[in-house]
Coordinates of C-alpha atoms in Angstrom, one line a residue:
X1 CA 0.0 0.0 0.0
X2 CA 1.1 3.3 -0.9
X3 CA 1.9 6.6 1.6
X4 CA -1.8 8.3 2.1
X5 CA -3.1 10.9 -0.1
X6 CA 0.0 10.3 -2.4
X7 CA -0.4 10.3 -6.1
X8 CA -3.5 11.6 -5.9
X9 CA -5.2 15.0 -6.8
X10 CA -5.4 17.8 -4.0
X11 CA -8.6 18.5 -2.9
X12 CA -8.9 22.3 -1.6
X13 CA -11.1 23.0 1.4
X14 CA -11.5 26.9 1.4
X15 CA -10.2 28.2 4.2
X16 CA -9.3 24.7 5.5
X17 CA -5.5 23.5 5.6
X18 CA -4.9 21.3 2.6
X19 CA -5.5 17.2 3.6
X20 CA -1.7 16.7 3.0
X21 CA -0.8 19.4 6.2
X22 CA -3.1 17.3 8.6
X23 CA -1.8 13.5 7.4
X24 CA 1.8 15.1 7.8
X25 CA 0.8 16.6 11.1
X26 CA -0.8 13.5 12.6
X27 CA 1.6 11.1 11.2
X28 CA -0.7 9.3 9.1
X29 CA 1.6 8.0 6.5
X30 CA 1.6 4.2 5.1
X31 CA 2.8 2.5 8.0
X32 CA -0.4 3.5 9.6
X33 CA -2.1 3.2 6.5
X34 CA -0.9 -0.4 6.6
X35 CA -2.0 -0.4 10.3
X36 CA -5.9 0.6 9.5
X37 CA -5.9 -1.8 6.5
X38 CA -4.8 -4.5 9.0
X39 CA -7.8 -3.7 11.5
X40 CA -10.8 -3.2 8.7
X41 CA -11.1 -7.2 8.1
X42 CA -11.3 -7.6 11.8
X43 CA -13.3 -4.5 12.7
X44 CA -17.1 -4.4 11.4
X45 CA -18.2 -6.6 14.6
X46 CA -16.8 -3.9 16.9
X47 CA -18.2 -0.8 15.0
X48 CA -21.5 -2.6 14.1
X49 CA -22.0 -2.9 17.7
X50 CA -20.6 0.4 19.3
X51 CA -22.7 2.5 16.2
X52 CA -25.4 0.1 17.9
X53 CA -24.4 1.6 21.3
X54 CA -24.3 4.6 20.2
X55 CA -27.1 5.3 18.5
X56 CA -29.2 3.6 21.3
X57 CA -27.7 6.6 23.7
X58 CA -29.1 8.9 20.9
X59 CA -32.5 7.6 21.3
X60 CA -32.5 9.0 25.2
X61 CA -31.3 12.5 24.2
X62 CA -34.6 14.5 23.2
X63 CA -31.9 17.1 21.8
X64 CA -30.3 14.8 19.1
X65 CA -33.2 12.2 18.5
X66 CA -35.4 14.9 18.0
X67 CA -33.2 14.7 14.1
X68 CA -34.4 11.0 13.6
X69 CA -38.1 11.2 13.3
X70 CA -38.6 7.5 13.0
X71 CA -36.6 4.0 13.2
X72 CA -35.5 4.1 9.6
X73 CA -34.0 7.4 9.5
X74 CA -31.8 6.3 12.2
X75 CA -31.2 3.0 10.4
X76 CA -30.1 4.8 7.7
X77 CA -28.0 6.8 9.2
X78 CA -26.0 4.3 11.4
X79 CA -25.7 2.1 7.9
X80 CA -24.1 4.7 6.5
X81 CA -21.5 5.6 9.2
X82 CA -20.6 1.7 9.4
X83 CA -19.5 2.6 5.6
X84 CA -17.8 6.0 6.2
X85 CA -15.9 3.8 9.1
X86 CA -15.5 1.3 6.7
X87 CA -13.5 3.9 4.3
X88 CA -11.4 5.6 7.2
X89 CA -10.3 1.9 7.7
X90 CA -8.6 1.6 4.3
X91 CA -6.2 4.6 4.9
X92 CA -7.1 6.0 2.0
X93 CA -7.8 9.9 2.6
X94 CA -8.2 11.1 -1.1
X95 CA -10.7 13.3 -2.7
X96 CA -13.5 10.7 -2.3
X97 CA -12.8 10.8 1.7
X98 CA -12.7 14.5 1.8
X99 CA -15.4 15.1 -0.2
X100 CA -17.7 12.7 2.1
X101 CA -16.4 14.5 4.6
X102 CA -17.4 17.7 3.5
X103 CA -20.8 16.3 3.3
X104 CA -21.2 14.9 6.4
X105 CA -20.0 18.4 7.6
X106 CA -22.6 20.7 5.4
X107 CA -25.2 18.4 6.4
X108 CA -24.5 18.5 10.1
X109 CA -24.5 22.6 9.5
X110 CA -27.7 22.4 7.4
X111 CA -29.4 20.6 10.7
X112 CA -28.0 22.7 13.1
X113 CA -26.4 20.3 15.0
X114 CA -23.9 22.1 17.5
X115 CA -20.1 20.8 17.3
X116 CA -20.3 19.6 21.2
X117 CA -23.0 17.2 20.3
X118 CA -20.6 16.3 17.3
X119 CA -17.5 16.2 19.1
X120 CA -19.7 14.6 22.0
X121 CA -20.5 12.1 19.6
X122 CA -17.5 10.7 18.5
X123 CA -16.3 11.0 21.9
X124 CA -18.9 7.9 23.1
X125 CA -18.5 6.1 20.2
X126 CA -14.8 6.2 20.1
X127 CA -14.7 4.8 23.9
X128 CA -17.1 2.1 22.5
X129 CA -14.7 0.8 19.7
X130 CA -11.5 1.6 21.9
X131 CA -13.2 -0.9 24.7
X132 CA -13.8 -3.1 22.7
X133 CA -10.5 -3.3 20.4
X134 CA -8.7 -3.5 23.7
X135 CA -10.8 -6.4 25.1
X136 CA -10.7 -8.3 22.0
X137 CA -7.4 -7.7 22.1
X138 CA -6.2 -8.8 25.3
X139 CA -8.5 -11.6 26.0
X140 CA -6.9 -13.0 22.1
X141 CA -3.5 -12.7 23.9
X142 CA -4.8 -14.5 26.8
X143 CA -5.9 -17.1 24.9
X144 CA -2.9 -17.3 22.7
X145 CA -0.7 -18.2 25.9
X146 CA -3.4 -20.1 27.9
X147 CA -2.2 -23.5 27.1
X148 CA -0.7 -26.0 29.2
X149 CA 2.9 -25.1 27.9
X150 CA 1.7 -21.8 28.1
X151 CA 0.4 -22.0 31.6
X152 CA 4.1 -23.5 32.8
X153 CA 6.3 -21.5 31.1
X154 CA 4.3 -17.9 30.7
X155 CA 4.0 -15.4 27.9
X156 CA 7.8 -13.6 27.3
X157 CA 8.5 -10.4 28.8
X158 CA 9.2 -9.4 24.5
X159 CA 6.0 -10.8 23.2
X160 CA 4.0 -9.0 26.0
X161 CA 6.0 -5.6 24.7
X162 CA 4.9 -6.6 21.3
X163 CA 1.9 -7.6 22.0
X164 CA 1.2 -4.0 23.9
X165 CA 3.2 -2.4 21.8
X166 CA 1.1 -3.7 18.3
X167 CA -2.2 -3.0 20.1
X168 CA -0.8 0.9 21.6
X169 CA -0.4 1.4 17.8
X170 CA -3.4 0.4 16.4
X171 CA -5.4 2.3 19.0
X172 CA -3.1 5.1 18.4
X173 CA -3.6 5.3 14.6
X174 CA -7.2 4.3 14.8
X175 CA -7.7 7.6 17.2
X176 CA -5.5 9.7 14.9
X177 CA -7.7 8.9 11.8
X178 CA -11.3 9.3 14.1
X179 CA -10.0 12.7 15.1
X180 CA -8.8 13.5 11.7
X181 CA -12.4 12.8 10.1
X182 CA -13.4 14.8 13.4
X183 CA -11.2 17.7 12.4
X184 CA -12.1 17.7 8.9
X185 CA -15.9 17.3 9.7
X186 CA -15.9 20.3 12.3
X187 CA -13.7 22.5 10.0
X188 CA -16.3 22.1 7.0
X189 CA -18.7 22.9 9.6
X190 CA -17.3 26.1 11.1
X191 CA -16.5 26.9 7.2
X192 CA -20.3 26.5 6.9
X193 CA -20.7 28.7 9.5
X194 CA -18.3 31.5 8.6
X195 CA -19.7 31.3 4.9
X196 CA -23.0 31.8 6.3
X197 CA -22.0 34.9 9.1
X198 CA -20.1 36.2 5.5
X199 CA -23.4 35.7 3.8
X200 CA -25.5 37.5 6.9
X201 CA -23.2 39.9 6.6
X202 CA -23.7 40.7 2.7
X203 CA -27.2 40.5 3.2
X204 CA -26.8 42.6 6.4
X205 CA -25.1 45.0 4.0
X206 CA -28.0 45.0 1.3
X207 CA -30.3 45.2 3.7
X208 CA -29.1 48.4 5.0
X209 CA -28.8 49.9 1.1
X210 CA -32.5 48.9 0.8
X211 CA -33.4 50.4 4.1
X212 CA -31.6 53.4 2.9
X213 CA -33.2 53.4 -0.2
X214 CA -36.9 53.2 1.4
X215 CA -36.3 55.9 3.6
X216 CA -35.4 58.2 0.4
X217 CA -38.7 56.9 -1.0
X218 CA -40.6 57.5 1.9
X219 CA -39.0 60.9 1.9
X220 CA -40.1 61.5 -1.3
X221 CA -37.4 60.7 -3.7
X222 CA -38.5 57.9 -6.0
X223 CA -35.2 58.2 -8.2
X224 CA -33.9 55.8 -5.4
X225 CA -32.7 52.8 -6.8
X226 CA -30.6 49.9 -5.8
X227 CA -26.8 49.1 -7.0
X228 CA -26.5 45.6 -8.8
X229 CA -24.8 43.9 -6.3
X230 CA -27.6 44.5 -4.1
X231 CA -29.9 42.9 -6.6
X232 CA -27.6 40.1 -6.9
X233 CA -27.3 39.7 -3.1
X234 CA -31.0 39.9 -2.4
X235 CA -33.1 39.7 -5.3
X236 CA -36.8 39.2 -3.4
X237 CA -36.2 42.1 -1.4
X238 CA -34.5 43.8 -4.5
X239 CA -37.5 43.4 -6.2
X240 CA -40.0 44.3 -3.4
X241 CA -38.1 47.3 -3.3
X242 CA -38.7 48.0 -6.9
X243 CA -42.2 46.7 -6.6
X244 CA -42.9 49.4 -3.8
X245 CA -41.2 52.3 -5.4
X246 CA -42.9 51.5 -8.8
X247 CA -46.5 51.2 -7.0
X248 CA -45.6 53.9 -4.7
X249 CA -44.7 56.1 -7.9
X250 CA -48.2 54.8 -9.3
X251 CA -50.2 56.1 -6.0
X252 CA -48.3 59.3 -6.0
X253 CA -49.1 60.0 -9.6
X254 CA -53.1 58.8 -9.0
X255 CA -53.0 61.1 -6.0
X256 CA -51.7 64.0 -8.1
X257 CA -54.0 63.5 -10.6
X258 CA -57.0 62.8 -8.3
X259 CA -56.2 65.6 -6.2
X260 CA -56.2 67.5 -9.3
X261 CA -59.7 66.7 -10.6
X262 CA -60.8 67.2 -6.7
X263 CA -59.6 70.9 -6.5
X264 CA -61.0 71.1 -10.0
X265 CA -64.6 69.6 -9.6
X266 CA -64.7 71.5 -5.9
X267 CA -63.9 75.2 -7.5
X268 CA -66.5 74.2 -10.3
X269 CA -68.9 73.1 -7.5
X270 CA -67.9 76.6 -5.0
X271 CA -68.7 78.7 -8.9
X272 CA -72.4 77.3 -8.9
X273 CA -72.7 77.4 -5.3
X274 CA -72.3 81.2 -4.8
X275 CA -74.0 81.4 -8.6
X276 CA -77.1 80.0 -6.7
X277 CA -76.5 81.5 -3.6
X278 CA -77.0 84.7 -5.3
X279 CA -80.3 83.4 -7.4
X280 CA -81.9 82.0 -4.0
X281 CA -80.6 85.8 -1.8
X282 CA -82.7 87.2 -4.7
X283 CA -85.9 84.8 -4.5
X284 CA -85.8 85.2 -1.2
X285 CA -86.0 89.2 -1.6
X286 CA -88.7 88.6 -4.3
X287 CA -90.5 86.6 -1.7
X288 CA -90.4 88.8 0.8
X289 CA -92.2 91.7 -1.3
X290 CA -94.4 88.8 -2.1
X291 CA -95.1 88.5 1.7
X292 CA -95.4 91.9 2.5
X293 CA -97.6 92.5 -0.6
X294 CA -100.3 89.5 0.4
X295 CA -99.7 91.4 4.0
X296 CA -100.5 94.1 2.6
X297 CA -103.6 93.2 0.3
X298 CA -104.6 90.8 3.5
X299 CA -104.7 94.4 5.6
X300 CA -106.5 95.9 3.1
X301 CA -108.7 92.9 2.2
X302 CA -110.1 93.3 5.9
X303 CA -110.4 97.4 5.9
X304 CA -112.9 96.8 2.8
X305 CA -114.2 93.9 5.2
X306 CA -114.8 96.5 8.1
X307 CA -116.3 99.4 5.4
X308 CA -118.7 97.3 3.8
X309 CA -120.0 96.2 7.0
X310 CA -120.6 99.8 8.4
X311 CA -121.9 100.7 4.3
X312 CA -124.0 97.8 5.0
X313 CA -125.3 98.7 8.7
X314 CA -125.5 102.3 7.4
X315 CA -127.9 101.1 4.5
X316 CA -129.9 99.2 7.0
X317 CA -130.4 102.2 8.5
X318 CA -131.6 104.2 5.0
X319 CA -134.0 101.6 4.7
X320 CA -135.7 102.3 8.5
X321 CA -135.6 106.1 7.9
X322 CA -137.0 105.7 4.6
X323 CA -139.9 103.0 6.2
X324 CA -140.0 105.5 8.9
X325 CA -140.5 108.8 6.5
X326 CA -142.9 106.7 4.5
X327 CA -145.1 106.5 7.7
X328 CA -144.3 110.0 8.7
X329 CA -145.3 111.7 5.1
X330 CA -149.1 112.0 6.0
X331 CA -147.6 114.4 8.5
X332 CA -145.6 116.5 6.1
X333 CA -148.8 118.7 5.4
X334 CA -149.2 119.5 8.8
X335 CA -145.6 121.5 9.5
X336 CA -143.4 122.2 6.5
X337 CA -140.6 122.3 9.5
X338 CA -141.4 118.5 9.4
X339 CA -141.0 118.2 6.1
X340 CA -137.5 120.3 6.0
X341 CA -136.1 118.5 8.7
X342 CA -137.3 114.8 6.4
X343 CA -135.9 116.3 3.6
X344 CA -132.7 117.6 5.4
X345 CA -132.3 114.1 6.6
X346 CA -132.8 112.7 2.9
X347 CA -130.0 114.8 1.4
X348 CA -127.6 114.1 4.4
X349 CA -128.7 109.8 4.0
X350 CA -127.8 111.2 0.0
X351 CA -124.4 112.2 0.8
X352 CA -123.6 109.3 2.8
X353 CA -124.6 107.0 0.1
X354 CA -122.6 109.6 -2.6
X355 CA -119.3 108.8 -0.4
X356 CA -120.1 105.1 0.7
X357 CA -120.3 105.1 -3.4
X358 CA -117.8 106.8 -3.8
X359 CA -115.9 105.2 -1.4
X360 CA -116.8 101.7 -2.7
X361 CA -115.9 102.6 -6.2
X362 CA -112.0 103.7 -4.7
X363 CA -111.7 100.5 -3.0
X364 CA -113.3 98.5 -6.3
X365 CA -110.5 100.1 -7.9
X366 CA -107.4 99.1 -5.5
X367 CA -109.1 96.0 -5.5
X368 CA -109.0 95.5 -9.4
X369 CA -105.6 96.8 -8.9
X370 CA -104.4 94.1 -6.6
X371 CA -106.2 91.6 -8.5
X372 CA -104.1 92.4 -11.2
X373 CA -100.4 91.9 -9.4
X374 CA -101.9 88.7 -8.2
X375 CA -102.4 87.3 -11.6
X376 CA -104.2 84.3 -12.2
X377 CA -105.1 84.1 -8.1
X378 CA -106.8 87.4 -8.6
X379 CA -109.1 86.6 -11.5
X380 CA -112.0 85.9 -9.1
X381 CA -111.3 88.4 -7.1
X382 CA -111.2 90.8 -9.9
X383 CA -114.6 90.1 -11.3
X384 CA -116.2 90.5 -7.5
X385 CA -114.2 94.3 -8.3
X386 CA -115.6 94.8 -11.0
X387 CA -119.2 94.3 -9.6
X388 CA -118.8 96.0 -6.8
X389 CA -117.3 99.1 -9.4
X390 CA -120.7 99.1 -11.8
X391 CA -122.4 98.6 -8.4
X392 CA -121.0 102.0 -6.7
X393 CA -122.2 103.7 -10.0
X394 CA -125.4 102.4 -9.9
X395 CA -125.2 103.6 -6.4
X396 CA -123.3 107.2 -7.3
X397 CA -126.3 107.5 -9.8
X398 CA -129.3 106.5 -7.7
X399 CA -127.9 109.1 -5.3
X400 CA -127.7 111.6 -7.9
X401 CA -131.4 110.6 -8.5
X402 CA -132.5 111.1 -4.9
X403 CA -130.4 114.5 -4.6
X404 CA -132.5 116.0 -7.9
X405 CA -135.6 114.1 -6.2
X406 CA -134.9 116.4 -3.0
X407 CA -133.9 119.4 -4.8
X408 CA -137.6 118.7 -6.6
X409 CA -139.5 118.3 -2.8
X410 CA -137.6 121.8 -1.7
X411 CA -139.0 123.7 -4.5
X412 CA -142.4 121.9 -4.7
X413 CA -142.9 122.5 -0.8
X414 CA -145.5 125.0 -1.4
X415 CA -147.3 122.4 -3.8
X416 CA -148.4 120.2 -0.3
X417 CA -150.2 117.5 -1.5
X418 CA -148.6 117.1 -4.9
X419 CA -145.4 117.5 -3.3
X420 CA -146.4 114.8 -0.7
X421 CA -147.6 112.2 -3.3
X422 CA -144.3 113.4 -5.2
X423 CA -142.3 112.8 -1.8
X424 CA -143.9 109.4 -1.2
X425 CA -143.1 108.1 -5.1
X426 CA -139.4 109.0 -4.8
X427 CA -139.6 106.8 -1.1
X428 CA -140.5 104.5 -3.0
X429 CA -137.9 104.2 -5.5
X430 CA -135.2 105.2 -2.3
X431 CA -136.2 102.5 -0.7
X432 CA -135.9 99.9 -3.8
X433 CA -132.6 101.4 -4.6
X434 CA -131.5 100.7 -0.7
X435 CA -132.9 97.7 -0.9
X436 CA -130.5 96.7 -3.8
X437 CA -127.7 98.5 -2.2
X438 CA -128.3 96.5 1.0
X439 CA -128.3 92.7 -1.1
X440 CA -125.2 93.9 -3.1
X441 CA -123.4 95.2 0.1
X442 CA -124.5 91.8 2.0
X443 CA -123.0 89.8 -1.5
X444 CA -119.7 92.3 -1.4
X445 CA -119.1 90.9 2.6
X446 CA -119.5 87.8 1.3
X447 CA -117.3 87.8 -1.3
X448 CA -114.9 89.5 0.4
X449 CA -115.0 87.4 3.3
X450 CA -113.6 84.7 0.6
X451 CA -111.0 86.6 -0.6
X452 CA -110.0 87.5 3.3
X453 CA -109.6 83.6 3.7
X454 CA -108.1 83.2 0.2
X455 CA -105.2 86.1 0.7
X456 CA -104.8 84.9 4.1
X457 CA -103.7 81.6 2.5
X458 CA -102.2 83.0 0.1
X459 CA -99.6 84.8 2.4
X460 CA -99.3 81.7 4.6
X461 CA -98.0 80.0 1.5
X462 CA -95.8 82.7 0.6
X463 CA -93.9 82.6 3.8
X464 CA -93.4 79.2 3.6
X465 CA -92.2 79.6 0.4
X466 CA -89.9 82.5 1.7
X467 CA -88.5 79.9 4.8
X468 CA -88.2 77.3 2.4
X469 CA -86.1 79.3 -0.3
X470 CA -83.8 80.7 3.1
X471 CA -83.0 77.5 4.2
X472 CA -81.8 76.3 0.7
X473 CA -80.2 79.4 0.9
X474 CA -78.6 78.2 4.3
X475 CA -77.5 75.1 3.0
X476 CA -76.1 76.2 -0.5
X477 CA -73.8 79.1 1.8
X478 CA -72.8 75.7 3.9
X479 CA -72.5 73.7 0.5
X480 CA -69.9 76.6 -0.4
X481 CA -68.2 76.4 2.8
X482 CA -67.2 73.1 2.5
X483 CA -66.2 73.5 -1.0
X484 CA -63.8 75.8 -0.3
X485 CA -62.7 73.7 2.4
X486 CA -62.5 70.9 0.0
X487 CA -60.7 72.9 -2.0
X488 CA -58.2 74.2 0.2
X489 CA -57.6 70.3 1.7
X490 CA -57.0 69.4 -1.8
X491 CA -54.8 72.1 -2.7
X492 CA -52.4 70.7 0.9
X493 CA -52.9 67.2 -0.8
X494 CA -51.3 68.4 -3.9
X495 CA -48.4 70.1 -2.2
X496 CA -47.6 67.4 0.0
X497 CA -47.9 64.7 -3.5
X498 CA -46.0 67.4 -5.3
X499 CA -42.7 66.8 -2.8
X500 CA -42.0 63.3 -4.6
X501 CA -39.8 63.3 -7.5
X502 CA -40.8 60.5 -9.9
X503 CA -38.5 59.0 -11.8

């Protein structure tokens, strides 16, 4: 058998001394390569039970079975260390060794398992096979000598030097290649971990130029971007990064442009407000002459009320001095001082009934003139107007009658009886013409009764109309209060969306 490791290719390890450093260190040439090829034929039955041992000690430690879910895992695993054993005992440490080393190393990393359980480990299982190599040893010596030449004459003082001496080596050379495949394992395992802490660190590093980056973004600079070794380094949170500034960028610009159309659609909105806050200030102005016109008409509605009552009491009262001078003629021949003072009391019932006329015809005329501004409420009214109007001339001119009648009685006086039967003809005609006075002043309180209850409604409607058209008036001046609000809010929004630069 050849030295170890000669003839054969190196097999770098990183930052791990070459294989050839550690063989020349721990004296593992081919005299102890010859050694371990000596001890394989002889060896499975020891490591096939002390792997057994050992692996029955794992099964009581929750912290290391807790790595072999179930019997075959386990099975598998001690199979293949019999085999790895197996290769250390040919003294072979080429690049097939290391690189099942190197496994057994990363995988060990990969698991987490700590180097003290590792180095724990090998410590029980190298007692194991050390116990037993010793014991088989020994008790083979033992035997060797136990005969009954043996018994009388003893094993040599030499061949119990060489004897300890072969079995000191083996152990020897066996420990040497268990700690070399030790050192090896825990070297591509704190490799592993440096590559990983090297790795942190990068990522450590890119993490940082991200958080970097997002804090320029979230300061409003969305020209940030990342160098390429960052992207190489951490490419999901490279392009989470890019995702984020990208949708970010899409927000900002949504926000722009929505705050845009808001400040536009709230000044358009603020424009018609005060536009109809002006049109309902000006209906409600033209409602309020409305109100104080049907006040008005409604005051005046109920002074016509109150004069054709008293033109109507007044009548009633033409028609009992006319019954009563009717009664009284037969006495105007006895004193013409009677008959002066009936015909003075004619002429003044005249003039009452000239100015309750005339009176009448002036209010038939406001009437007709308030009928008019009402419109197409007024129609009614304005017919009752005109009646009463044609009625006050009738009246004016049956007054006009009874004033030529009396002027007729003063100068026929002297005449007696033909003045008397003259006297009681025009009582007669008085009292028909009072009489239609009287029904056409009774119709006129009627009628304007109506119209009292009509304007009254009329104006009740109207200032509801008024309170109505203020409180839209209220709330339109609040509408335009909160545009401008709006307005102003969307005018901040824009600044503060106007900070980010997009890229």
């Amino acid at each position: 058998m050849g030295v170890i490791g000669q003839g054969q290719k190196e097999v770098p390890l990183g930052k791990v001394h070459s294989i050839q450093d550690r063989l020349h260190f721990l004296e593992l040439d081919a005299q102890a390569a010859d050694i371990l090829a000596h001890l394989r034929p002889s060896m499975p039955e020891i490591l096939e039970e002390s792997l057994s041992e050992f692996y029955a000690r794992l099964e009581t430690m929750p912290e290391m079975a807790k790595f072999f879910p179930n019997k075959e895992m386990m099975h598998t695993a001690q199979s293949r260390q019999l085999a790895h054993w197996q290769t250390i005992l040919t003294g072979r440490f080429g690049p097939d060794y290391v690189q099942d080393v190197m496994r057994i190393g990363a995988v060990h990393a990969q698991r987490g398992i700590a180097p003290r359980w590792y180095i724990g480990g090998y410590a029980l299982l190298l007692s194991g096979i050390f116990h037993k190599l010793i014991k088989r040893e020994i008790l083979a010596f033992y035997k060797q000598h136990k005969g009954l030449l043996g018994a009388l004459v003893g094993p040599k003082e030499q061949e119990i030097e060489e004897a300890a001496e072969q079995l000191a080596t083996q152990i020897a050379t066996l420990a040497r290649a268990a700690l070399l495949d030790m050192d090896l394992s825990i070297s591509i395992y704190l490799e592993k971990l440096q590559e990983e802490k090297a790795r942190a660190d990068e990522e450590r590093s890119a993490l940082e130029q991200i958080a970097r980056a997002i804090d320029r973004v979230a300061a409003g600079d969305l020209e940030a971007s990342l160098s390429a070794d960052v992207s190489e380094k951490s490419p999901l949170l490279a392009k989470a990064f890019h995702n984020l500034k990208n949708g970010f960028g899409g927000i900002v610009s949504e926000i722009r442009q929505a705050s845009g159309l808001v400040r536009e659609s709230a000044a358009s909105i603020n424009k018609g407000s005060s536009s109809i806050l002006y049109q309902s200030e000006e209906q409600v102005g033209s409602i309020r002459k409305i109100t104080d016109a049907t006040a008005a008409l409604e005051t005046s509605i109920s002074d016509v009320a109150g004069e054709t009552g008293a033109a109507e009491n007044a009548v009633r009262q033409c028609v009992v001095a006319a019954t009563r001078g009717s009664t009284n003629i037969g006495h105007v021949q006895e004193t013409m001082v009677e008959i002066r003072a009936a015909w003075n009391t004619i002429s003044e019932l005249v003039d009452t009934i000239q100015n309750i006329a005339a009176q009448t015809n002036f209010l038939a005329l406001n009437a007709n003139v308030e009928a008019t501004r009402a419109a197409e409420m007024g129609r009614g009214f304005s017919v009752v107007a005109t009646a009463i109007r044609d009625l006050s001339v009738k009246t004016t001119e049956a007054a006009r009658q009874i004033a030529s009648c009396a002027r007729q009685s003063e100068t026929m006086i002297c005449n007696g009886d033909r003045a008397v039967n003259f006297m009681m003809s025009d009582l007669k005609e008085i009292g028909s013409g009072i009489t239609i006075v009287s029904d056409a002043i009774s119709k006129i309180n009627v009628e304007m009764g109506k119209q009292e209850i009509s304007v009254k409604e009329t104006h009740g409607e109207a200032e509801a109309l008024r309170d109505l058209t203020e409180k839209t008036s209220n709330m339109t001046r609040s509408t335009s209060l909160d545009c401008k609000d709006l307005t102003e809010r969307s005018d901040k929004m824009v600044g503060l969306v106007s900070n980010f630069t997009l890229s």
